[in-house]
CSV table of C-alpha atoms in Angstrom, one decimal:
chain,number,residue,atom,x,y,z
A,1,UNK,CA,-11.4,-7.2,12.1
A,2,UNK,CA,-7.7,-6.2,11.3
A,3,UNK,CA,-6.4,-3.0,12.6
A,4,UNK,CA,-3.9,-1.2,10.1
A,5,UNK,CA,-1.2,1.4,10.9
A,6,UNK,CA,0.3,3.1,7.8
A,7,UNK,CA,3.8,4.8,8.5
A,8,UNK,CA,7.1,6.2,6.7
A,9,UNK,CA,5.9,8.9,4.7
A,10,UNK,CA,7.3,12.6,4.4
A,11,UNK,CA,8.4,15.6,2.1
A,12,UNK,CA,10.7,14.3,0.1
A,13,UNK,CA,12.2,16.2,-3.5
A,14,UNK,CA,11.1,14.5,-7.0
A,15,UNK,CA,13.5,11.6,-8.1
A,16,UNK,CA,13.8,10.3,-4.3
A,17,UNK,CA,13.0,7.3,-2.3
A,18,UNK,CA,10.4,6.6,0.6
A,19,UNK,CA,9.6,3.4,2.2
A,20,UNK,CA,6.0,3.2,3.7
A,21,UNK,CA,4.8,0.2,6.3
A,22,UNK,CA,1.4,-0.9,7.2
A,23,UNK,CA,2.1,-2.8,10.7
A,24,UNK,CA,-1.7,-5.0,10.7
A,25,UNK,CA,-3.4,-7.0,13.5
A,26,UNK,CA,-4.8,-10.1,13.2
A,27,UNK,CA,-4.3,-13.8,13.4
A,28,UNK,CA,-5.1,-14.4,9.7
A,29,UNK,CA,-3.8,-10.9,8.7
A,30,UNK,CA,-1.4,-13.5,6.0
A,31,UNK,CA,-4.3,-15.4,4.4
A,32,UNK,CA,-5.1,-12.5,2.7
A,33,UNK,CA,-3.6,-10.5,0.1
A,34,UNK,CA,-2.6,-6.6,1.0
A,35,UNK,CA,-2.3,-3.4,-0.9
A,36,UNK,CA,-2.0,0.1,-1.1
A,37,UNK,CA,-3.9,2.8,-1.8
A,38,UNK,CA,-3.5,6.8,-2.2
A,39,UNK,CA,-5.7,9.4,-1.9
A,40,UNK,CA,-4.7,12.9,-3.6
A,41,UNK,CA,-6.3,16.4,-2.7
A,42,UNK,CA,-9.6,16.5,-4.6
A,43,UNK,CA,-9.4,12.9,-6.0
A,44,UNK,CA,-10.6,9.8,-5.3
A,45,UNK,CA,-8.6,6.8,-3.7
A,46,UNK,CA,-7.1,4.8,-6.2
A,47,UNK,CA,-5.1,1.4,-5.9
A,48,UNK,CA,-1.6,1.3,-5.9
A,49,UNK,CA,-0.3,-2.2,-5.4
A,50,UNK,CA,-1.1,-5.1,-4.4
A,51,UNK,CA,1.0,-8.6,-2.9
A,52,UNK,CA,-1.0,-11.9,-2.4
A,53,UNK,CA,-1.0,-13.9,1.1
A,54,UNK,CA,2.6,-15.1,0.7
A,55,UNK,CA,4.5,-12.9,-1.8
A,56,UNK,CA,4.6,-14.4,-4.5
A,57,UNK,CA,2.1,-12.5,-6.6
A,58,UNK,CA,2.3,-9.0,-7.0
A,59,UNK,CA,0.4,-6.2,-9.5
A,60,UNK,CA,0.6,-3.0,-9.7
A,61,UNK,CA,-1.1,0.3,-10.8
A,62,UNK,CA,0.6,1.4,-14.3
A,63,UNK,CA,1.4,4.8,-12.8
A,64,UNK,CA,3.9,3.4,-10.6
A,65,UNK,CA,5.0,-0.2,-12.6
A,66,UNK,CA,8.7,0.1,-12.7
A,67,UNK,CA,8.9,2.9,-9.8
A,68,UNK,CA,7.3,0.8,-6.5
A,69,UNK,CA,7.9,-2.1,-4.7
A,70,UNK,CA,5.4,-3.7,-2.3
A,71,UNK,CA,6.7,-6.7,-0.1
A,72,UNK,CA,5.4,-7.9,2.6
A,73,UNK,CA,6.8,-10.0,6.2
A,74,UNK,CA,4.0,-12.5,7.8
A,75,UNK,CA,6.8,-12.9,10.6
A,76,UNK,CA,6.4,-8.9,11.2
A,77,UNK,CA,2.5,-8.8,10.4
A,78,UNK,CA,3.5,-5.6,7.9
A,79,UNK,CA,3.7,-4.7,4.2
A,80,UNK,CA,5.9,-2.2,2.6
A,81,UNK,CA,5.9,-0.1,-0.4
A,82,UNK,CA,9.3,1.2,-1.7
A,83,UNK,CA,8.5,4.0,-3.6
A,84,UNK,CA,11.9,5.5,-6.0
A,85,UNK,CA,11.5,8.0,-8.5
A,86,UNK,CA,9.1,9.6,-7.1
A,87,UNK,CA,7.1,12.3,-8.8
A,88,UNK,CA,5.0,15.8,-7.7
A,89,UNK,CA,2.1,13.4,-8.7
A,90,UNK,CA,2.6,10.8,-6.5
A,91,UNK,CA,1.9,13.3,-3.4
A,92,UNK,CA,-1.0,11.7,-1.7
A,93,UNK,CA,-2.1,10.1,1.7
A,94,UNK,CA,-1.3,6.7,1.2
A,95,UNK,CA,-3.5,4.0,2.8
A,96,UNK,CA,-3.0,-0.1,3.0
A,97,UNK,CA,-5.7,-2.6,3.3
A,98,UNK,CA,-6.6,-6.1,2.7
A,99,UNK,CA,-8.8,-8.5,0.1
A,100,UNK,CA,-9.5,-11.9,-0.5
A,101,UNK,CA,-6.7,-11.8,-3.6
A,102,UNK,CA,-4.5,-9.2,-5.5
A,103,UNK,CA,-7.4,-8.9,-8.3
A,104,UNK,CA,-10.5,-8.3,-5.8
A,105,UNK,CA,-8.7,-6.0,-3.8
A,106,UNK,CA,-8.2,-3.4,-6.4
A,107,UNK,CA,-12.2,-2.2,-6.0
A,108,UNK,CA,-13.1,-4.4,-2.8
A,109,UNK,CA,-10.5,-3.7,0.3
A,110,UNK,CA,-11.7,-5.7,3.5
A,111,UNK,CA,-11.4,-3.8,6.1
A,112,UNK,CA,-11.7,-0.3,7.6
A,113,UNK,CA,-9.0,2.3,6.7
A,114,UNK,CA,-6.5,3.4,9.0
A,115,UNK,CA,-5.3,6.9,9.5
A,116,UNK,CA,-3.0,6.8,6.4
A,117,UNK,CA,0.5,8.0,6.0
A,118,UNK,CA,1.2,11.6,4.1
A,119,UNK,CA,3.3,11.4,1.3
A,120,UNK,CA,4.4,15.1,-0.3
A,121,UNK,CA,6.5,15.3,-3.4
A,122,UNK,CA,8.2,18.4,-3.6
A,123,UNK,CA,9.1,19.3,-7.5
């Protein structure tokens, strides 16, 4: 089992920049792929973005192609999300997880959630 720490959110004004990190556990934490998630008030989770075991594949939800950036640092054991232009509609807790590929994770994450970062978008 992985343990996931999400971190780097905040109240930021629409059109700005955040930087979220996921710090994982785990000796094989970089065989598998990672993502992120959100949850907004009264929704359900949806994916954000996801980056396979070394990088080199990445996919995105189309609310946030051209916006977000996930990366990730097997060195580091973490994955980021650079989030620019933000939006009010992008407010959300923001979660990260793992799956066995950036396709499966999208309705499959591996693990248990962690406590999840708040992101607020002020407009």
């Amino acid at each position: 089992q992985v343990q996931l720490v999400e971190s780097g959110g905040g109240l930021v004004q629409a059109g700005g920049s955040l930087r979220l990190s996921c710090a994982a556990s785990g000796r094989t934490w970089s065989m598998y792929a990672m993502g992120w998630f959100r949850q907004a008030p009264g929704k359900e989770r949806e994916f954000v973005a996801a980056v396979s075991g070394r990088g080199r594949i990445t996919k995105y939800a189309d609310s946030v192609k051209g916006r977000f950036t996930i990366s990730r640092d097997n060195v580091k054991n973490t994955v980021y999300l650079q989030m620019n232009s933000l939006k009010p509609e992008d407010t959300a807790v923001y979660y990260c997880n793992g799956g066995e590929d950036t396709v499966v994770i999208m309705t499959t994450p591996k693990w248990s959630w962690g406590q999840g970062t708040q992101v607020t978008v002020s407009s």
